[in-house]
Coordinates of N, CA and C in Angstrom, one line a residue:
X9 N -3.0 76.5 5.9 CA -3.5 75.3 6.4 C -2.5 74.2 6.3
X10 N -2.6 73.4 7.3 CA -1.6 72.3 7.4 C -2.1 71.1 6.7
X11 N -1.3 70.3 5.9 CA -1.9 69.1 5.2 C -2.1 68.0 6.3
X12 N -3.1 67.2 5.9 CA -3.6 66.0 6.8 C -2.4 65.1 6.9
X13 N -2.1 64.6 8.2 CA -1.1 63.6 8.2 C -1.6 62.2 7.6
X14 N -0.9 61.7 6.8 CA -1.4 60.5 6.2 C -0.4 59.3 6.7
X15 N -1.1 58.2 6.8 CA -0.3 57.0 7.2 C 0.2 56.2 5.9
X16 N 1.2 55.4 6.1 CA 1.7 54.6 5.0 C 0.6 53.5 4.6
X17 N 0.6 53.1 3.4 CA -0.4 52.0 2.9 C 0.0 50.7 3.6
X18 N -1.0 50.1 4.2 CA -0.8 48.8 4.8 C -1.2 47.7 3.9
X19 N -0.3 46.8 3.4 CA -0.5 45.7 2.6 C -1.1 44.6 3.4
X20 N -1.9 43.7 2.8 CA -2.6 42.6 3.5 C -1.4 41.6 3.6
X21 N -1.6 40.6 4.6 CA -0.7 39.5 4.9 C -0.6 38.6 3.5
X22 N 0.5 38.2 3.1 CA 0.6 37.4 1.9 C -0.1 36.0 2.1
X23 N -0.7 35.7 1.0 CA -1.5 34.5 1.0 C -0.7 33.2 1.2
X24 N -0.9 32.4 2.1 CA -0.2 31.1 2.4 C -0.3 30.0 1.6
X25 N 0.4 29.1 1.7 CA 0.4 27.9 0.8 C -0.6 26.9 1.5
X26 N -0.7 26.9 2.7 CA -1.5 26.0 3.3 C -2.6 26.7 4.3
X27 N -3.8 26.3 4.2 CA -4.5 25.3 3.5 C -4.8 25.8 2.1
X28 N -4.8 24.8 1.2 CA -5.2 25.3 -0.1 C -6.6 25.6 -0.2
X29 N -6.9 26.3 -1.3 CA -8.3 26.6 -1.6 C -9.2 25.3 -1.9
X30 N -10.5 25.6 -1.7 CA -11.4 24.3 -2.0 C -11.2 23.8 -3.4
X31 N -10.9 24.7 -4.5 CA -10.7 24.1 -5.7 C -9.5 23.2 -5.9
X32 N -8.5 23.5 -5.2 CA -7.2 22.6 -5.1 C -7.7 21.2 -4.6
X33 N -8.4 21.2 -3.4 CA -8.8 19.9 -2.9 C -9.6 19.0 -3.9
X34 N -10.5 19.9 -4.5 CA -11.4 19.1 -5.6 C -10.5 18.5 -6.7
X35 N -9.5 19.4 -7.2 CA -8.7 18.8 -8.2 C -7.8 17.7 -7.7
X36 N -7.2 17.7 -6.6 CA -6.5 16.5 -6.0 C -7.3 15.4 -5.8
X37 N -8.5 15.4 -5.3 CA -9.4 14.3 -5.1 C -9.7 13.7 -6.5
X38 N -9.9 14.5 -7.5 CA -10.3 14.0 -8.9 C -9.1 13.2 -9.4
X39 N -7.9 13.8 -9.3 CA -6.7 13.1 -9.7 C -6.5 11.7 -9.1
X40 N -6.7 11.7 -7.8 CA -6.5 10.4 -7.1 C -7.6 9.4 -7.6
X41 N -8.8 9.9 -7.7 CA -9.8 8.9 -8.1 C -9.6 8.5 -9.6
X42 N -9.1 9.2 -10.5 CA -8.7 8.9 -11.8 C -7.6 7.9 -11.7
X43 N -6.5 8.1 -11.1 CA -5.5 7.3 -11.0 C -5.9 5.8 -10.5
X44 N -6.9 5.8 -9.4 CA -7.4 4.6 -8.9 C -8.3 3.9 -10.0
X45 N -9.0 4.6 -10.7 CA -9.8 4.0 -11.7 C -9.1 3.3 -12.8
X46 N -8.1 4.1 -13.3 CA -7.2 3.5 -14.4 C -6.5 2.3 -13.9
X47 N -5.9 2.4 -12.5 CA -5.2 1.1 -12.1 C -6.2 0.0 -12.0
X48 N -7.4 0.2 -11.6 CA -8.4 -0.9 -11.5 C -8.8 -1.4 -12.9
X49 N -8.9 -0.6 -13.8 CA -9.2 -0.9 -15.2 C -8.1 -1.8 -15.9
X50 N -6.8 -1.4 -15.6 CA -5.7 -2.1 -16.1 C -5.6 -3.5 -15.5
X51 N -5.8 -3.6 -14.2 CA -5.8 -4.9 -13.4 C -6.9 -5.7 -13.9
X52 N -8.2 -5.2 -14.2 CA -9.3 -6.0 -14.7 C -9.0 -6.5 -16.1
X53 N -8.4 -5.6 -16.9 CA -8.2 -6.0 -18.3 C -7.1 -7.0 -18.4
X54 N -6.0 -6.9 -17.5 CA -5.1 -8.0 -17.5 C -5.7 -9.4 -17.2
X55 N -6.6 -9.5 -16.3 CA -7.2 -10.7 -15.9 C -8.1 -11.3 -16.9
X56 N -8.9 -10.3 -17.7 CA -9.7 -10.7 -18.7 C -8.8 -11.1 -19.9
X57 N -7.7 -10.6 -20.1 CA -6.8 -10.9 -21.2 C -6.3 -12.3 -21.0
X58 N -6.0 -12.7 -19.7 CA -5.4 -14.0 -19.3 C -6.6 -15.0 -19.6
X59 N -7.7 -14.7 -19.3 CA -8.8 -15.7 -19.7 C -9.0 -15.8 -21.2
X60 N -9.0 -14.7 -21.8 CA -9.2 -14.9 -23.3 C -8.0 -15.7 -24.0
X61 N -6.8 -15.4 -23.5 CA -5.7 -16.1 -24.0 C -5.8 -17.6 -23.8
X62 N -6.2 -18.0 -22.6 CA -6.4 -19.4 -22.3 C -7.6 -20.1 -23.1
X63 N -8.4 -19.2 -23.3 CA -9.7 -19.8 -24.2 C -9.2 -19.9 -25.6
X64 N -8.4 -19.0 -26.1 CA -7.7 -19.1 -27.5 C -6.9 -20.4 -27.6
X65 N -6.1 -20.6 -26.5 CA -5.2 -21.7 -26.5 C -6.0 -23.1 -26.4
X66 N -7.0 -23.0 -25.8 CA -8.1 -24.2 -25.6 C -8.7 -24.5 -27.0
X67 N -9.0 -23.4 -27.7 CA -9.5 -23.6 -29.1 C -8.6 -24.3 -30.0
X68 N -7.3 -23.8 -29.9 CA -6.2 -24.2 -30.7 C -6.0 -25.7 -30.4
X69 N -6.0 -26.0 -29.0 CA -5.8 -27.5 -28.6 C -6.9 -28.4 -29.2
X70 N -8.1 -27.9 -29.2 CA -9.3 -28.7 -29.8 C -9.1 -28.9 -31.1
X71 N -8.6 -28.0 -31.9 CA -8.6 -28.1 -33.3 C -7.3 -28.9 -33.7
X72 N -6.3 -29.0 -32.9 CA -5.1 -29.7 -33.3 C -5.4 -31.3 -33.4
X73 N -5.3 -31.7 -34.7 CA -5.5 -33.2 -34.8 C -4.1 -33.9 -35.0
X74 N -3.1 -33.2 -34.8 CA -1.8 -33.9 -35.0 C -1.2 -34.6 -33.8
X75 N -1.8 -34.3 -32.6 CA -1.3 -34.8 -31.3 C -2.4 -35.8 -30.8
X76 N -1.9 -36.9 -30.1 CA -2.7 -37.8 -29.6 C -3.5 -37.5 -28.4
X77 N -4.5 -38.3 -28.0 CA -5.3 -37.9 -26.8 C -4.6 -37.8 -25.4
X78 N -3.5 -38.5 -25.3 CA -2.7 -38.5 -24.0 C -1.9 -37.1 -23.9
X79 N -1.5 -36.8 -25.0 CA -0.7 -35.4 -25.1 C -1.6 -34.3 -25.0
X80 N -2.8 -34.4 -25.6 CA -3.9 -33.5 -25.5 C -4.2 -33.2 -23.9
X81 N -4.5 -34.3 -23.3 CA -4.8 -34.2 -21.9 C -3.7 -33.6 -21.1
X82 N -2.5 -33.9 -21.4 CA -1.4 -33.4 -20.6 C -1.4 -31.8 -20.9
X83 N -1.5 -31.5 -22.2 CA -1.5 -30.0 -22.5 C -2.6 -29.3 -21.8
X84 N -3.8 -30.0 -21.8 CA -4.9 -29.4 -21.2 C -4.8 -29.2 -19.6
X85 N -4.2 -30.2 -19.0 CA -3.9 -30.0 -17.7 C -3.0 -28.9 -17.3
X86 N -1.9 -28.6 -18.1 CA -1.0 -27.6 -18.1 C -1.5 -26.3 -18.2
X87 N -2.5 -26.1 -19.2 CA -3.3 -24.9 -19.5 C -4.2 -24.6 -18.3
X88 N -4.9 -25.5 -17.7 CA -5.6 -25.3 -16.6 C -4.9 -24.9 -15.3
X89 N -3.7 -25.4 -15.1 CA -2.8 -25.1 -14.0 C -2.3 -23.6 -14.3
X90 N -2.0 -23.4 -15.5 CA -1.3 -21.9 -15.8 C -2.6 -20.9 -15.5
X91 N -3.7 -21.2 -16.0 CA -4.8 -20.3 -15.8 C -5.1 -20.1 -14.3
X92 N -5.0 -21.3 -13.6 CA -5.3 -21.2 -12.1 C -4.2 -20.4 -11.4
X93 N -3.0 -20.6 -11.8 CA -1.9 -19.7 -11.2 C -2.1 -18.3 -11.5
X94 N -2.6 -18.0 -12.6 CA -2.8 -16.5 -12.9 C -4.0 -16.0 -12.3
X95 N -5.0 -16.8 -11.9 CA -6.2 -16.2 -11.2 C -6.1 -16.3 -9.6
X96 N -5.3 -17.3 -9.1 CA -5.1 -17.5 -7.7 C -3.6 -17.4 -7.3
X97 N -3.4 -17.2 -5.9 CA -2.0 -17.3 -5.5 C -1.3 -18.5 -5.9
X98 N -0.1 -18.4 -6.2 CA 0.7 -19.6 -6.7 C 0.7 -20.7 -5.7
X99 N 0.9 -20.3 -4.4 CA 1.0 -21.3 -3.3 C -0.3 -22.2 -3.2
X100 N -1.3 -21.6 -3.6 CA -2.5 -22.4 -3.6 C -2.7 -23.5 -4.6
X101 N -2.2 -23.2 -5.8 CA -2.3 -24.0 -6.9 C -1.2 -24.9 -7.3
X102 N 0.0 -24.4 -7.2 CA 1.2 -25.1 -7.8 C 1.4 -26.5 -7.2
X103 N 1.2 -26.7 -6.0 CA 1.5 -27.9 -5.4 C 0.3 -29.1 -5.5
X104 N -0.8 -28.7 -6.0 CA -1.8 -29.6 -6.1 C -1.6 -30.8 -7.1
X105 N -1.9 -32.1 -6.8 CA -1.9 -33.1 -7.7 C -3.0 -34.1 -7.3
X106 N -3.3 -35.0 -8.2 CA -4.1 -36.1 -8.0 C -5.6 -35.6 -7.6
X107 N -6.2 -36.2 -6.7 CA -7.6 -36.0 -6.3 C -7.7 -34.5 -5.9
X108 N -6.7 -34.0 -5.1 CA -6.7 -32.6 -4.6 C -6.8 -31.6 -5.8
X109 N -6.1 -31.9 -6.9 CA -6.1 -31.1 -8.0 C -7.5 -31.0 -8.6
X110 N -8.1 -32.2 -8.8 CA -9.5 -32.2 -9.4 C -10.5 -31.6 -8.5
X111 N -10.4 -31.7 -7.1 CA -11.3 -31.1 -6.2 C -11.1 -29.6 -6.3
X112 N -9.9 -29.2 -6.5 CA -9.6 -27.7 -6.6 C -10.2 -27.1 -7.8
X113 N -10.1 -27.9 -8.9 CA -10.8 -27.5 -10.2 C -12.2 -27.5 -10.1
X114 N -12.9 -28.3 -9.1 CA -14.3 -28.2 -8.9 C -14.9 -26.9 -8.3
X115 N -14.0 -26.2 -7.5 CA -14.4 -24.9 -6.7 C -15.1 -23.9 -7.5
X116 N -14.5 -23.5 -8.6 CA -15.1 -22.3 -9.4 C -16.6 -22.8 -10.0
X117 N -16.6 -24.0 -10.3 CA -17.9 -24.4 -10.9 C -19.0 -24.7 -9.9
X118 N -18.6 -25.1 -8.7 CA -19.5 -25.3 -7.7 C -20.2 -26.8 -7.6
X119 N -19.8 -27.6 -8.5 CA -20.2 -29.0 -8.4 C -19.0 -29.9 -9.0
X120 N -19.1 -31.2 -8.4 CA -17.9 -32.1 -8.7 C -17.8 -32.6 -10.2
X121 N -17.5 -31.8 -11.1 CA -17.6 -32.2 -12.5 C -16.2 -32.7 -12.8
X122 N -15.2 -32.3 -12.1 CA -13.9 -32.8 -12.5 C -13.5 -33.9 -11.6
X123 N -13.9 -33.9 -10.3 CA -13.5 -35.1 -9.5 C -14.4 -36.3 -9.6
X124 N -15.5 -36.1 -10.0 CA -16.6 -37.2 -10.2 C -17.2 -37.5 -11.6
X125 N -16.8 -36.4 -12.4 CA -17.4 -36.5 -13.9 C -16.4 -36.7 -14.8
X126 N -16.6 -36.1 -16.1 CA -15.7 -36.3 -17.1 C -14.2 -35.8 -17.0
X127 N -14.1 -34.9 -15.9 CA -12.9 -34.3 -15.7 C -11.8 -35.4 -15.1
X128 N -12.3 -36.5 -14.7 CA -11.4 -37.5 -14.1 C -10.5 -38.1 -15.1
X129 N -10.7 -37.7 -16.4 CA -9.9 -38.2 -17.5 C -8.5 -37.5 -17.4
X130 N -8.4 -36.4 -16.7 CA -7.1 -35.8 -16.4 C -6.2 -36.6 -15.6
X131 N -6.8 -37.5 -14.7 CA -6.0 -38.3 -13.9 C -5.8 -39.8 -14.5
X132 N -6.9 -40.2 -15.2 CA -7.1 -41.7 -15.6 C -6.4 -41.7 -17.0
X133 N -6.1 -40.8 -17.7 CA -5.7 -41.0 -19.2 C -4.5 -41.9 -19.4
X134 N -3.5 -41.8 -18.5 CA -2.4 -42.7 -18.7 C -2.7 -44.2 -18.7
X135 N -3.9 -44.5 -18.0 CA -4.2 -45.9 -17.7 C -5.3 -46.4 -18.4
X136 N -6.2 -45.6 -19.1 CA -7.2 -46.0 -19.9 C -7.4 -45.1 -21.2
X137 N -7.8 -45.6 -22.2 CA -7.9 -44.7 -23.5 C -9.1 -43.8 -23.3
X138 N -9.0 -42.6 -23.9 CA -10.0 -41.6 -23.9 C -10.8 -41.5 -25.3
X139 N -12.0 -41.5 -25.4 CA -12.6 -41.3 -26.7 C -12.8 -39.9 -27.1
X140 N -13.1 -39.8 -28.4 CA -13.4 -38.4 -29.0 C -14.5 -37.7 -28.2
X141 N -15.7 -38.5 -27.9 CA -16.8 -37.8 -27.2 C -16.3 -37.4 -25.9
X142 N -15.5 -38.2 -25.1 CA -15.0 -37.7 -23.8 C -14.2 -36.5 -23.9
X143 N -13.3 -36.5 -24.9 CA -12.5 -35.3 -25.1 C -13.3 -34.1 -25.3
X144 N -14.3 -34.2 -26.3 CA -15.1 -33.1 -26.5 C -15.8 -32.5 -25.3
X145 N -16.5 -33.4 -24.6 CA -17.1 -32.9 -23.2 C -16.0 -32.5 -22.2
X146 N -14.8 -32.9 -22.2 CA -13.8 -32.5 -21.2 C -13.4 -30.9 -21.6
X147 N -13.2 -30.8 -23.0 CA -12.8 -29.4 -23.5 C -14.0 -28.4 -23.2
X148 N -15.2 -29.0 -23.3 CA -16.4 -28.0 -23.0 C -16.4 -27.7 -21.5
X149 N -16.1 -28.8 -20.7 CA -16.0 -28.5 -19.2 C -14.8 -27.5 -18.9
X150 N -13.6 -27.7 -19.5 CA -12.6 -26.8 -19.3 C -12.9 -25.5 -19.7
X151 N -13.7 -25.3 -20.8 CA -14.0 -24.0 -21.3 C -15.1 -23.2 -20.3
X152 N -15.9 -24.0 -19.7 CA -16.8 -23.5 -18.6 C -16.0 -23.0 -17.4
X153 N -14.9 -23.9 -17.1 CA -14.1 -23.6 -15.9 C -13.4 -22.2 -16.1
X154 N -12.8 -22.1 -17.4 CA -12.0 -20.9 -17.7 C -12.9 -19.6 -17.5
X155 N -14.2 -19.8 -18.0 CA -15.2 -18.7 -18.0 C -15.7 -18.4 -16.5
X156 N -15.6 -19.4 -15.7 CA -16.0 -19.2 -14.3 C -15.0 -18.8 -13.4
X157 N -13.7 -18.6 -14.0 CA -12.6 -18.1 -13.0 C -13.0 -16.7 -12.6
X158 N -12.7 -16.4 -11.2 CA -13.1 -15.0 -10.7 C -12.0 -14.0 -11.3
X159 N -12.6 -12.8 -11.3 CA -11.8 -11.7 -11.8 C -11.5 -10.7 -10.6
X160 N -12.0 -11.0 -9.5 CA -11.8 -10.1 -8.4 C -10.9 -10.6 -7.3
X161 N -10.0 -11.5 -7.7 CA -8.9 -12.0 -6.8 C -7.9 -11.0 -6.6
X162 N -7.1 -11.0 -5.4 CA -6.0 -10.1 -5.4 C -4.9 -10.7 -6.3
X163 N -4.1 -9.7 -6.7 CA -2.9 -10.1 -7.5 C -1.9 -11.1 -6.8
X164 N -1.4 -12.0 -7.5 CA -0.4 -12.9 -6.8 C 0.8 -12.1 -6.3
X165 N 1.5 -12.6 -5.3 CA 2.6 -11.9 -4.7 C 3.8 -12.8 -5.0
X166 N 5.0 -12.2 -4.9 CA 6.2 -13.0 -4.9 C 6.4 -13.7 -3.8
X167 N 7.0 -15.0 -3.9 CA 7.5 -15.8 -2.7 C 8.8 -15.2 -2.2
X168 N 8.9 -14.9 -1.0 CA 10.2 -14.3 -0.5 C 10.9 -15.3 0.4
X169 N 12.1 -14.9 0.6 CA 13.0 -15.6 1.4 C 12.5 -15.5 2.9
X170 N 12.8 -16.5 3.7 CA 12.3 -16.3 5.2 C 12.8 -15.1 5.8
X171 N 12.0 -14.4 6.5 CA 12.4 -13.2 7.2 C 12.2 -11.9 6.4
X172 N 11.8 -12.1 5.1 CA 11.6 -10.9 4.3 C 10.2 -10.8 3.9
X173 N 9.7 -9.6 3.6 CA 8.4 -9.3 3.3 C 8.1 -9.7 1.8
X174 N 6.9 -10.2 1.6 CA 6.6 -10.4 0.1 C 5.6 -9.4 -0.3
X175 N 6.2 -8.3 -0.8 CA 5.2 -7.2 -1.1 C 5.2 -6.8 -2.5
X176 N 6.2 -7.4 -3.3 CA 6.2 -6.9 -4.6 C 5.4 -7.9 -5.5
X177 N 4.4 -7.3 -6.4 CA 3.6 -8.0 -7.2 C 4.4 -8.9 -8.2
X178 N 3.9 -10.1 -8.6 CA 4.6 -10.8 -9.6 C 4.4 -10.2 -11.0
X179 N 5.4 -10.2 -11.9 CA 5.2 -9.5 -13.2 C 4.9 -10.6 -14.3

């Protein structure tokens, strides 16, 4: 009897790299979501930290009895400007002076407490004396303003030379 003719063993086609299995798609999506979540948390924490640092500096300014009222008001205005530049684009805040500065400070609070209230002391201080009661209410107003700063503003961008894109975030 003659043996049966056998054919060679046929191997299946090799498994390709593309498209990946569903498990790899799930892992990739999870990694991307985790990276986005961590980046968002870091950005939010940075903004919250800026507000906390500004509030601490405001507390130190309030407790400082060695400086005069005019110097306290100057330092208070500088603190508000620095906090504003941290929360909003520099171009929007840095050039403001006088009435425009006070009106801009009114925006987060929604009412004219700087331009028509106790906040006017920031402009009037060099020309008239400020009492302790006014200073305490002004510091309370500044504390409310710092707490009212938005935390969902886009990060500030570098100012670039004409003809170049401003894409790098400020450090």
